[in-house]
Every structure is written in C-alpha cells, then in structure tokens.
Short mmCIF file of C-alpha atoms in Angstrom, two decimals:
data_model
loop_
_atom_site.label_atom_id
_atom_site.label_comp_id
_atom_site.label_asym_id
_atom_site.label_seq_id
_atom_site.Cartn_x
_atom_site.Cartn_y
_atom_site.Cartn_z
CA MET A 1 -7.19 53.58 -21.92
CA THR A 2 -10.41 53.18 -22.65
CA ALA A 3 -12.63 50.32 -21.11
CA THR A 4 -16.18 48.62 -21.34
CA THR A 5 -18.28 48.57 -18.43
CA SER A 6 -20.00 45.71 -17.17
CA ALA A 7 -23.66 47.07 -16.49
CA PRO A 8 -24.80 45.40 -13.73
CA GLY A 9 -28.36 44.89 -15.44
CA ARG A 10 -26.68 42.01 -17.68
CA SER A 11 -28.02 38.54 -17.16
CA PRO A 12 -25.69 35.98 -14.55
CA THR A 13 -24.50 34.54 -17.60
CA ARG A 14 -23.57 37.60 -19.51
CA ARG A 15 -21.62 39.04 -16.57
CA HIS A 16 -19.65 35.58 -16.19
CA MET A 17 -18.91 35.41 -20.37
CA THR A 18 -17.63 39.21 -19.91
CA MET A 19 -14.66 37.45 -17.13
CA TYR A 20 -12.65 35.53 -20.28
CA GLY A 21 -10.57 37.22 -22.06
CA PRO A 22 -7.67 38.94 -20.32
CA ALA A 23 -5.83 35.50 -19.88
CA PHE A 24 -5.60 35.32 -23.26
CA VAL A 25 -3.47 38.53 -23.75
CA ALA A 26 -1.14 37.26 -20.40
CA ALA A 27 -0.74 34.06 -22.11
CA ILE A 28 0.89 35.89 -25.07
CA ALA A 29 3.65 37.23 -22.68
CA TYR A 30 4.57 33.58 -22.00
CA VAL A 31 5.20 32.47 -25.67
CA ASP A 32 6.94 35.86 -26.65
CA PRO A 33 10.24 35.35 -28.56
CA GLY A 34 12.28 35.04 -25.45
CA ASN A 35 10.99 31.88 -24.81
CA PHE A 36 11.65 30.68 -27.91
CA ALA A 37 15.71 31.10 -27.64
CA THR A 38 15.67 30.20 -24.34
CA ASN A 39 13.42 26.94 -24.85
CA PHE A 40 15.17 25.73 -28.44
CA ALA A 41 18.70 26.64 -26.26
CA ALA A 42 17.83 24.68 -23.55
CA GLY A 43 16.12 21.61 -25.85
CA SER A 44 19.37 21.70 -28.25
CA GLN A 45 21.58 21.70 -25.56
CA PHE A 46 20.54 19.52 -22.37
CA GLY A 47 17.70 17.48 -24.57
CA TYR A 48 13.96 17.11 -22.30
CA LEU A 49 16.76 17.94 -19.36
CA LEU A 50 14.74 20.99 -18.44
CA LEU A 51 11.05 19.99 -19.54
CA TRP A 52 10.76 19.89 -15.59
CA VAL A 53 11.57 23.81 -15.61
CA ILE A 54 8.99 24.49 -18.09
CA ILE A 55 6.05 22.80 -16.07
CA SER A 56 6.75 23.76 -12.95
CA ALA A 57 7.09 27.46 -14.69
CA ASP A 58 3.74 27.49 -15.77
CA LEU A 59 2.26 26.07 -12.67
CA MET A 60 3.74 29.26 -11.09
CA ALA A 61 2.27 31.55 -14.37
CA VAL A 62 -0.79 30.27 -13.25
CA LEU A 63 -1.16 30.77 -9.75
CA VAL A 64 0.37 34.28 -9.83
CA GLN A 65 -1.95 35.29 -13.21
CA LEU A 66 -4.87 33.81 -10.84
CA LEU A 67 -3.63 35.99 -8.15
CA SER A 68 -3.35 39.00 -10.49
CA ALA A 69 -6.69 38.42 -11.51
CA LYS A 70 -7.93 37.97 -8.61
CA LEU A 71 -6.63 41.37 -7.29
CA GLY A 72 -8.37 43.16 -10.14
CA LEU A 73 -11.60 41.52 -9.60
CA ALA A 74 -11.92 41.89 -5.77
CA THR A 75 -10.97 46.00 -5.80
CA GLY A 76 -11.65 47.39 -9.70
CA CYS A 77 -7.89 48.37 -9.50
CA ASP A 78 -4.37 47.51 -11.21
CA LEU A 79 -1.47 46.26 -8.88
CA PRO A 80 0.57 49.34 -9.56
CA GLN A 81 -2.63 51.72 -8.16
CA LEU A 82 -2.56 49.84 -5.28
CA CYS A 83 0.76 50.11 -4.19
CA ARG A 84 0.56 53.54 -5.16
CA ARG A 85 -1.69 53.65 -2.18
CA ARG A 86 -0.62 51.16 0.25
CA PHE A 87 3.05 51.49 0.10
CA PRO A 88 5.96 54.61 1.19
CA ARG A 89 6.96 56.53 -1.26
CA PRO A 90 10.42 55.68 -1.95
CA VAL A 91 8.99 51.96 -2.67
CA VAL A 92 6.57 53.01 -4.64
CA TRP A 93 9.33 55.41 -6.91
CA GLY A 94 11.86 51.93 -6.70
CA LEU A 95 9.11 49.30 -7.71
CA TRP A 96 8.49 51.66 -10.36
CA LEU A 97 11.68 52.45 -11.58
CA GLN A 98 12.78 48.35 -11.58
CA ALA A 99 9.22 47.89 -13.64
CA GLU A 100 10.66 50.17 -16.38
CA LEU A 101 13.97 48.44 -16.86
CA VAL A 102 11.60 45.12 -16.69
CA ALA A 103 9.35 46.72 -19.39
CA VAL A 104 12.42 47.46 -22.16
CA ALA A 105 13.46 43.80 -21.06
CA THR A 106 10.53 42.84 -22.28
CA ASP A 107 10.10 45.32 -25.62
CA LEU A 108 13.92 44.60 -26.25
CA ALA A 109 13.14 40.63 -26.37
CA GLU A 110 9.78 40.87 -28.19
CA VAL A 111 11.12 43.85 -31.53
CA ILE A 112 13.89 41.59 -31.62
CA GLY A 113 11.51 38.43 -32.37
CA GLY A 114 9.74 40.00 -34.61
CA ALA A 115 12.58 41.43 -36.57
CA ILE A 116 14.27 37.61 -36.90
CA ALA A 117 10.52 36.59 -38.26
CA LEU A 118 10.33 39.40 -40.99
CA ASN A 119 14.29 38.63 -42.15
CA LEU A 120 13.90 34.74 -42.01
CA LEU A 121 10.20 35.32 -43.94
CA PHE A 122 10.85 37.67 -46.14
CA GLY A 123 14.87 38.92 -45.77
CA ILE A 124 14.32 41.99 -44.18
CA PRO A 125 17.12 43.75 -42.92
CA LEU A 126 17.11 43.44 -39.06
CA PRO A 127 16.87 46.84 -38.20
CA GLY A 128 13.97 47.74 -41.10
CA GLY A 129 12.18 44.26 -39.34
CA GLY A 130 12.43 45.98 -36.23
CA LEU A 131 10.81 49.07 -37.20
CA ILE A 132 7.92 47.30 -38.71
CA THR A 133 7.20 45.29 -35.55
CA GLY A 134 7.26 48.55 -33.73
CA ILE A 135 4.54 50.18 -35.78
CA VAL A 136 2.71 46.75 -36.66
CA ALA A 137 2.30 46.46 -32.73
CA PHE A 138 1.22 49.89 -31.94
CA ALA A 139 -1.32 49.30 -34.80
CA LEU A 140 -2.90 46.19 -32.95
CA LEU A 141 -2.62 48.26 -29.42
CA GLY A 142 -4.68 51.27 -31.51
CA LEU A 143 -7.82 48.64 -30.97
CA GLU A 144 -7.34 48.95 -27.53
CA THR A 145 -8.88 52.44 -27.94
CA ARG A 146 -11.86 51.51 -29.61
CA GLY A 147 -12.86 48.75 -26.47
CA HIS A 148 -10.33 45.73 -24.74
CA ARG A 149 -12.93 43.45 -26.69
CA ARG A 150 -11.28 44.20 -29.75
CA PHE A 151 -7.88 44.04 -28.54
CA GLU A 152 -8.21 40.99 -27.06
CA LEU A 153 -9.80 39.63 -29.48
CA ALA A 154 -6.83 40.04 -31.98
CA VAL A 155 -4.77 39.18 -29.51
CA ALA A 156 -6.26 35.83 -28.90
CA GLY A 157 -6.02 35.28 -33.03
CA LEU A 158 -2.68 35.62 -33.15
CA LEU A 159 -2.08 33.06 -29.50
CA LEU A 160 -3.87 30.84 -32.06
CA VAL A 161 -1.41 31.10 -34.77
CA ILE A 162 1.51 30.49 -32.27
CA VAL A 163 -0.27 27.45 -30.98
CA LEU A 164 -1.01 25.77 -34.17
CA GLY A 165 2.83 26.30 -35.31
CA PHE A 166 3.90 24.95 -32.83
CA PHE A 167 1.67 22.00 -32.62
CA ALA A 168 2.33 21.58 -36.47
CA ASP A 169 6.55 21.36 -35.56
CA VAL A 170 5.79 18.58 -32.92
CA ALA A 171 3.10 16.86 -35.67
CA PHE A 172 6.16 16.75 -37.56
CA ALA A 173 8.99 15.94 -35.91
CA GLY A 174 6.99 13.28 -33.47
CA VAL A 175 7.35 12.72 -30.27
CA ASP A 176 9.53 10.49 -27.94
CA MET A 177 7.78 9.75 -24.97
CA PRO A 178 10.32 8.17 -22.79
CA GLY A 179 12.18 11.19 -23.05
CA ILE A 180 9.52 13.46 -22.05
CA ALA A 181 8.82 11.15 -19.43
CA GLY A 182 12.49 11.45 -17.99
CA GLY A 183 12.20 15.83 -18.63
CA VAL A 184 9.73 15.67 -15.83
CA VAL A 185 12.17 14.80 -13.24
CA PRO A 186 13.85 17.72 -11.44
CA ASP A 187 17.62 18.13 -11.91
CA PHE A 188 20.37 20.37 -13.38
CA SER A 189 24.00 19.63 -15.59
CA GLY A 190 26.15 22.78 -14.92
CA ALA A 191 26.16 26.50 -14.51
CA ARG A 192 25.04 26.18 -18.11
CA SER A 193 21.27 24.79 -17.32
CA VAL A 194 20.88 26.67 -14.19
CA LEU A 195 21.48 29.91 -16.52
CA LEU A 196 19.07 28.47 -19.33
CA ALA A 197 16.73 27.54 -16.52
CA THR A 198 16.76 30.74 -15.27
CA GLY A 199 16.44 32.65 -18.82
CA ILE A 200 13.08 29.87 -19.19
CA LEU A 201 11.64 30.99 -15.36
CA GLY A 202 12.32 34.67 -16.97
CA ALA A 203 10.34 33.86 -20.44
CA THR A 204 7.47 32.27 -18.66
CA VAL A 205 6.75 34.21 -15.19
CA MET A 206 6.51 37.74 -16.83
CA PRO A 207 6.45 40.63 -14.23
CA HIS A 208 5.35 43.20 -16.94
CA VAL A 209 1.64 40.86 -17.11
CA ILE A 210 1.73 40.05 -13.29
CA TYR A 211 0.99 44.10 -13.27
CA LEU A 212 -1.21 44.25 -16.57
CA HIS A 213 -3.44 41.06 -16.01
CA SER A 214 -4.82 43.06 -12.60
CA SER A 215 -5.76 46.13 -14.72
CA LEU A 216 -7.39 43.88 -17.80
CA THR A 217 -9.61 42.13 -14.90
CA SER A 218 -10.31 45.30 -13.30
CA ALA A 219 -12.07 46.90 -16.66
CA HIS A 220 -14.24 44.15 -16.89
CA VAL A 221 -15.98 44.78 -13.50
CA ARG A 222 -16.17 48.25 -13.56
CA GLY A 223 -19.51 49.06 -12.61
CA LEU A 224 -20.22 45.76 -10.88
CA ASP A 225 -21.30 46.16 -6.86
CA PRO A 226 -17.76 45.14 -5.40
CA ALA A 227 -19.74 43.56 -2.26
CA GLY A 228 -22.14 41.46 -4.29
CA SER A 229 -22.01 40.32 -7.51
CA ARG A 230 -18.31 39.70 -7.74
CA LYS A 231 -16.99 36.79 -5.88
CA PRO A 232 -19.48 34.96 -8.02
CA LEU A 233 -17.30 35.72 -11.40
CA LEU A 234 -14.01 34.15 -9.65
CA ARG A 235 -14.86 31.01 -11.52
CA SER A 236 -14.79 32.41 -14.25
CA VAL A 237 -11.36 34.19 -13.94
CA ARG A 238 -9.74 30.81 -12.86
CA ARG A 239 -11.72 28.89 -16.15
CA ASP A 240 -9.96 31.81 -18.13
CA VAL A 241 -6.32 31.58 -16.61
CA LEU A 242 -6.19 27.90 -16.37
CA PHE A 243 -7.37 27.75 -20.50
CA GLY A 244 -5.05 30.73 -21.58
CA LEU A 245 -1.48 29.93 -19.63
CA GLY A 246 -2.33 25.69 -20.35
CA LEU A 247 -2.27 26.84 -23.89
CA ALA A 248 1.11 28.77 -23.57
CA GLY A 249 2.13 26.30 -21.11
CA LEU A 250 1.81 23.47 -24.14
CA VAL A 251 3.39 25.89 -26.19
CA ASN A 252 6.19 26.31 -23.93
CA ALA A 253 6.90 22.53 -23.71
CA ALA A 254 6.18 22.09 -27.59
CA MET A 255 9.20 23.98 -28.07
CA LEU A 256 11.63 22.30 -25.60
CA ILE A 257 10.16 18.80 -27.47
CA VAL A 258 10.66 19.64 -30.53
CA ALA A 259 14.15 21.14 -30.15
CA ALA A 260 15.35 17.94 -28.40
CA LYS A 261 13.99 15.42 -31.12
CA VAL A 262 15.46 17.41 -33.67
CA PHE A 263 18.76 18.88 -32.51
CA HIS A 264 19.26 17.09 -29.32
CA ALA A 265 19.12 13.78 -31.12
CA LEU A 266 21.12 14.20 -33.38
CA ASP A 267 23.90 15.86 -31.07
CA LEU A 268 23.16 19.35 -32.89
CA SER A 269 23.26 22.41 -30.82
CA THR A 270 21.92 25.17 -32.35
CA GLU A 271 22.97 28.96 -31.28
CA SER A 272 20.52 31.23 -32.80
CA ILE A 273 16.68 31.14 -33.85
CA ASP A 274 18.29 31.83 -37.22
CA GLU A 275 20.09 28.06 -36.69
CA VAL A 276 17.05 26.77 -35.81
CA HIS A 277 14.97 27.94 -38.90
CA THR A 278 17.26 26.12 -40.76
CA GLY A 279 17.90 23.35 -39.14
CA LEU A 280 13.77 22.52 -39.42
CA GLY A 281 14.06 23.19 -42.94
CA GLU A 282 16.82 20.82 -43.48
CA ILE A 283 15.59 18.00 -41.29
CA LEU A 284 11.63 18.18 -40.99
CA GLY A 285 10.85 20.35 -44.54
CA ALA A 286 10.33 23.82 -45.32
CA HIS A 287 6.68 23.01 -43.99
CA ALA A 288 8.19 22.60 -40.56
CA ALA A 289 10.14 25.77 -40.93
CA LEU A 290 7.45 27.97 -42.47
CA ALA A 291 5.05 27.12 -39.43
CA PHE A 292 8.56 28.39 -36.83
CA ALA A 293 8.62 31.05 -38.60
CA LEU A 294 4.75 32.38 -38.77
CA ALA A 295 4.54 31.60 -34.95
CA LEU A 296 7.47 33.69 -34.34
CA LEU A 297 5.79 36.77 -36.07
CA ALA A 298 3.02 36.45 -34.55
CA SER A 299 4.57 36.12 -30.94
CA GLY A 300 6.45 39.45 -32.15
CA PHE A 301 3.95 41.10 -33.21
CA ALA A 302 1.35 40.29 -30.11
CA SER A 303 3.36 40.61 -27.20
CA SER A 304 5.66 43.90 -28.30
CA SER A 305 1.56 45.34 -28.13
CA VAL A 306 1.22 43.61 -25.29
CA GLY A 307 4.49 44.91 -23.52
CA THR A 308 3.84 48.57 -24.67
CA TYR A 309 0.17 48.66 -23.00
CA ALA A 310 1.66 47.12 -19.56
CA GLY A 311 4.18 49.89 -19.39
CA GLN A 312 1.36 52.20 -19.64
CA VAL A 313 -0.56 50.54 -16.83
CA ILE A 314 3.14 50.93 -15.05
CA MET A 315 3.44 54.30 -15.32
CA ALA A 316 0.08 55.34 -14.81
CA GLY A 317 -0.43 53.35 -12.16
CA PHE A 318 2.97 54.57 -9.99
CA LEU A 319 2.83 57.42 -10.98
CA GLY A 320 -0.34 58.65 -11.13
CA ARG A 321 0.49 59.85 -14.63
CA SER A 322 1.18 58.68 -18.53
CA LEU A 323 3.02 59.29 -20.95
CA PRO A 324 1.72 59.97 -24.98
CA LEU A 325 1.54 56.00 -26.72
CA THR A 326 3.61 57.19 -29.42
CA LEU A 327 6.33 58.53 -26.92
CA ARG A 328 6.32 55.19 -25.14
CA ARG A 329 6.35 53.21 -28.12
CA ALA A 330 9.05 55.48 -29.50
CA ILE A 331 11.08 54.96 -26.00
CA THR A 332 10.74 51.35 -25.42
CA LEU A 333 11.65 50.49 -29.23
CA THR A 334 14.91 52.85 -29.48
CA PRO A 335 17.15 50.01 -27.26
CA ALA A 336 15.77 47.31 -29.39
CA LEU A 337 16.49 49.20 -33.04
CA ILE A 338 20.56 50.06 -31.43
CA ILE A 339 21.11 46.24 -30.56
CA LEU A 340 19.85 45.31 -34.61
CA TRP A 341 21.88 47.95 -35.93
CA ALA A 342 24.64 47.21 -33.63
CA GLY A 343 25.13 43.86 -34.79
CA VAL A 344 24.68 41.93 -31.19
CA SER A 345 23.85 38.94 -31.66
CA PRO A 346 19.71 38.81 -31.71
CA THR A 347 19.47 35.38 -29.89
CA ASP A 348 22.05 36.45 -27.06
CA ALA A 349 20.27 39.57 -26.67
CA LEU A 350 16.77 37.63 -26.19
CA VAL A 351 18.23 34.93 -23.89
CA TRP A 352 19.99 37.77 -21.53
CA SER A 353 16.89 39.63 -21.66
CA GLN A 354 14.65 36.88 -20.52
CA VAL A 355 17.61 36.58 -17.77
CA VAL A 356 16.97 40.23 -16.57
CA LEU A 357 13.04 39.72 -16.41
CA SER A 358 13.53 36.69 -14.15
CA PHE A 359 15.28 39.46 -11.64
CA GLY A 360 12.44 41.29 -11.73
CA ILE A 361 9.42 39.17 -10.82
CA PRO A 362 9.82 38.86 -7.19
CA PHE A 363 9.23 42.74 -6.72
CA ALA A 364 6.27 42.08 -8.50
CA LEU A 365 5.41 38.82 -7.00
CA VAL A 366 6.00 40.17 -3.63
CA PRO A 367 3.73 43.09 -3.24
CA LEU A 368 1.14 40.86 -5.42
CA ILE A 369 1.48 38.61 -2.04
CA LEU A 370 1.07 41.30 0.22
CA LEU A 371 -2.49 42.73 -0.91
CA THR A 372 -4.01 39.76 -1.96
CA ARG A 373 -3.37 38.11 1.37
CA ARG A 374 -4.96 41.56 3.06
CA ARG A 375 -9.23 41.28 4.28
CA ASP A 376 -9.88 44.75 4.31
CA LEU A 377 -9.09 44.80 0.99
CA MET A 378 -9.95 41.98 -1.03
CA GLY A 379 -12.68 41.19 1.14
CA PRO A 380 -14.24 37.23 0.60
CA LEU A 381 -11.51 36.91 -2.23
CA ALA A 382 -8.78 37.28 0.04
CA ASN A 383 -6.05 34.55 0.04
CA ARG A 384 -6.51 31.40 2.39
CA PRO A 385 -3.08 30.55 4.03
CA VAL A 386 -2.63 27.80 2.05
CA THR A 387 -2.72 30.12 -1.03
CA THR A 388 -0.25 32.32 0.57
CA VAL A 389 1.94 30.31 1.58
CA THR A 390 2.22 28.64 -1.82
CA ALA A 391 2.95 31.56 -3.25
CA SER A 392 5.60 32.63 -0.86
CA ALA A 393 7.06 29.80 -1.98
CA VAL A 394 7.33 30.76 -5.18
CA ALA A 395 8.90 33.69 -4.68
CA ALA A 396 11.07 32.15 -2.26
CA LEU A 397 12.01 29.80 -5.33
CA VAL A 398 12.79 32.54 -7.64
CA ILE A 399 14.53 34.73 -5.67
CA GLY A 400 17.08 31.53 -4.40
CA LEU A 401 17.39 30.64 -8.21
CA ASN A 402 18.60 34.07 -9.24
CA LEU A 403 21.16 34.23 -5.90
CA TYR A 404 22.59 30.55 -7.35
CA LEU A 405 22.76 31.94 -10.36
CA ILE A 406 24.70 35.03 -9.25
CA GLY A 407 26.96 32.81 -7.31
CA GLN A 408 27.66 30.61 -10.54
CA VAL A 409 28.24 34.01 -12.96
CA ILE A 410 30.81 35.38 -10.32
CA PHE A 411 32.82 32.47 -8.51
CA ALA A 412 32.41 30.03 -11.36
#
C-alpha cells in the first residue's frame, strides 16, 4: 500500500489540510449494511426506544476513533504494528486471530448489503450481486495504490450518497419530535431489545476501523518531525473525527427515525431489508424506496473496500507480512457468497454479523487505551487521566453488555 508523505516544508495551512480525510473512510464503516439491518429492525420493533443507544454508540465512536487517529499521529505507526512491538508474542497471535474473524464478519455484512441493493435496483440474483460488489470494492481499493487521497475522496463521495439518501427519506417520512425526545431516555424492553442494542453497538463501534484509522492517519504524517510538528495537527484531527463521525451518527439516527415513523407507528414489523424497501415504496412512494436502495448500494460498495483495506492493515501490522490483495479479497468474499448461495436469510446474517463484531470491540479497544496512555510512546499527545478513565468506562460497558447478552441467550 502506498502513502503520500507530508513534506516538512509545507505551509502550516497545507499541513493541517492534509489531516482531513481518514475519519470519512472510518465513517463508512459506521454506516455499513449491518447498520441498515439493525437500525431498521430496532426502529420497526421498538419505535424510538433504542435511539439513545445510537446516540451513545456514536459518542463512543468519536472517542474511540479520536484515540486511534491520535495514536497514528503521535507515533507514525498503526495499532497492529504497535501491538506486535509492545505485547508478548502469544497475545499478538491471539489479537490477530480474533481480528481476522472480525474482518470476515465485516465483509459478510458489506457484501450481502451490496448484493441486496443490486437485487432491489436491478433484479440481479443475490450470489451474482455479491460477486459484483466484491469486484467493485476491489476496483475502489485500487485507487489507494495511486495515493490515499484518491481513495479517501471516492469513499467520501459514496458517504455523501448515503447521507443524502437518508436525509431524503426523513423528509418523506416526517419527524415525530415527542417520539424522538422519548427515545433519548435510556431503557430496554426484554432480551430482544438487548440483542438489537448489542447489534447496534457492533454496527457502530467497528473493531476493524479502530485498527485502520491509526494507519490512515500515520500515512498523512510520514515525513513530519515527531517532536515538533505533530501536536499542533491534533486540532485538525479532532475536527476531522467530529465531522466524519457526526455525519455517520446522523445517518444512523435517521435510519431508526424512519423505521419508527413508517413501520412501528403503523404496527408493521420488518423482518428483512427487502420488506423495508417494499414498505417504504408502498407507504412513502417510489422515490423513498429508490433513495434507500441507492444508499444501501453505496454503503455496500464503499464499506467492502474499506473492510478489505483494514484486513491488509491487520495482517501486515500483527504479522509483519501481507497477502496479495486479490487473494485476501477472494478469502473474505467466499463466506458471504456461500451464505448467499445457501439461501440463508440475508437480514439475519447481517444482524448476527454485527453481534459478532461487538464481541471484537474490547480486543481492539483495550490495547488502544493501554498504548495511548503511555507518555513514553505518545509524548505530549498521551491521554489525560480523564480520557483514559472515560475510554476504560466505554470498554467496561461494552464488555458488560456482551456478558449480559450471553446470559440472556443461554438462560432465557
């Protein structure tokens, strides 16, 4: 993978501008097809009840991605590389294995989402749509070989399609302000709501982009003097994260709001993305269904390329080696194609893939916290105590929610 270096001779304004972009790539992972499945399932079944989970998850995502970006800014290295250098070998191997499983679960959701969108828009059978999604994602990733800026701009363009699609659907559906206000109050309603909350968390705080964001940011600062010119760039990094992840949070909220207003209000429970598309068309009109399908297609294409990129970063960082991109694309694409050929419910596969992702969050988040609090590694960009405590609380909350879910599933 190539990277455009940031020359020390650039003006301060130019150096600050180079820091914008990585968060928009990370944001795509926060609005991938798994979010469509979990957010619409939550909204149609429980109305606005779990809106607070989306808001909380996005705030967590901002903190987590900022820590990841800061790690890359301070060290010029990514999280997997630093884990390999700082942790015992058995720990590194364990982290790598679970990260690869997370990458497979990630690609499963993204390829299935793209396949569903192509089926909705053009009637292409799901296996063929999955293959097309993989090929398009591979082509998008090819832009990165010409410099990370081209890849980031292409991904940002697809993010814009997603944003416009859901803002249009919110406009078609209308807004129920009292319902939204009630949804910001934390509450659950049985084990199913906890399962969906865990899926929302897994679809929002994405383990693979915790690894990837540090790599993207480090590519932007290569060639800069670590001691003198990196700390002033932190403000630009923060703005990048706040804007990119803020857009992702608005899109996720828009999904649940549309589902609650259109389906839950009419006592219609949607069990699949196909039903969401059909329902939007019947209730709000063809334009709303088209906006939804185009947003889903853009999400599938973009997030699949981001997921493959993250897989390369994971293997190269943890093991110090990498597979040819075509081979990795084939390996991660195969499980999704098998599921599509086997006739498994695509929506069920999407929801459960997000639950799997949520279990991978602590294995990325805990090492990130341990490393970013170290002044000998981070220098002046090391976490303040309050930041470390807050991030630790987020990790504890995620772990606790997952343990509660296991208990509900086993003993229910």
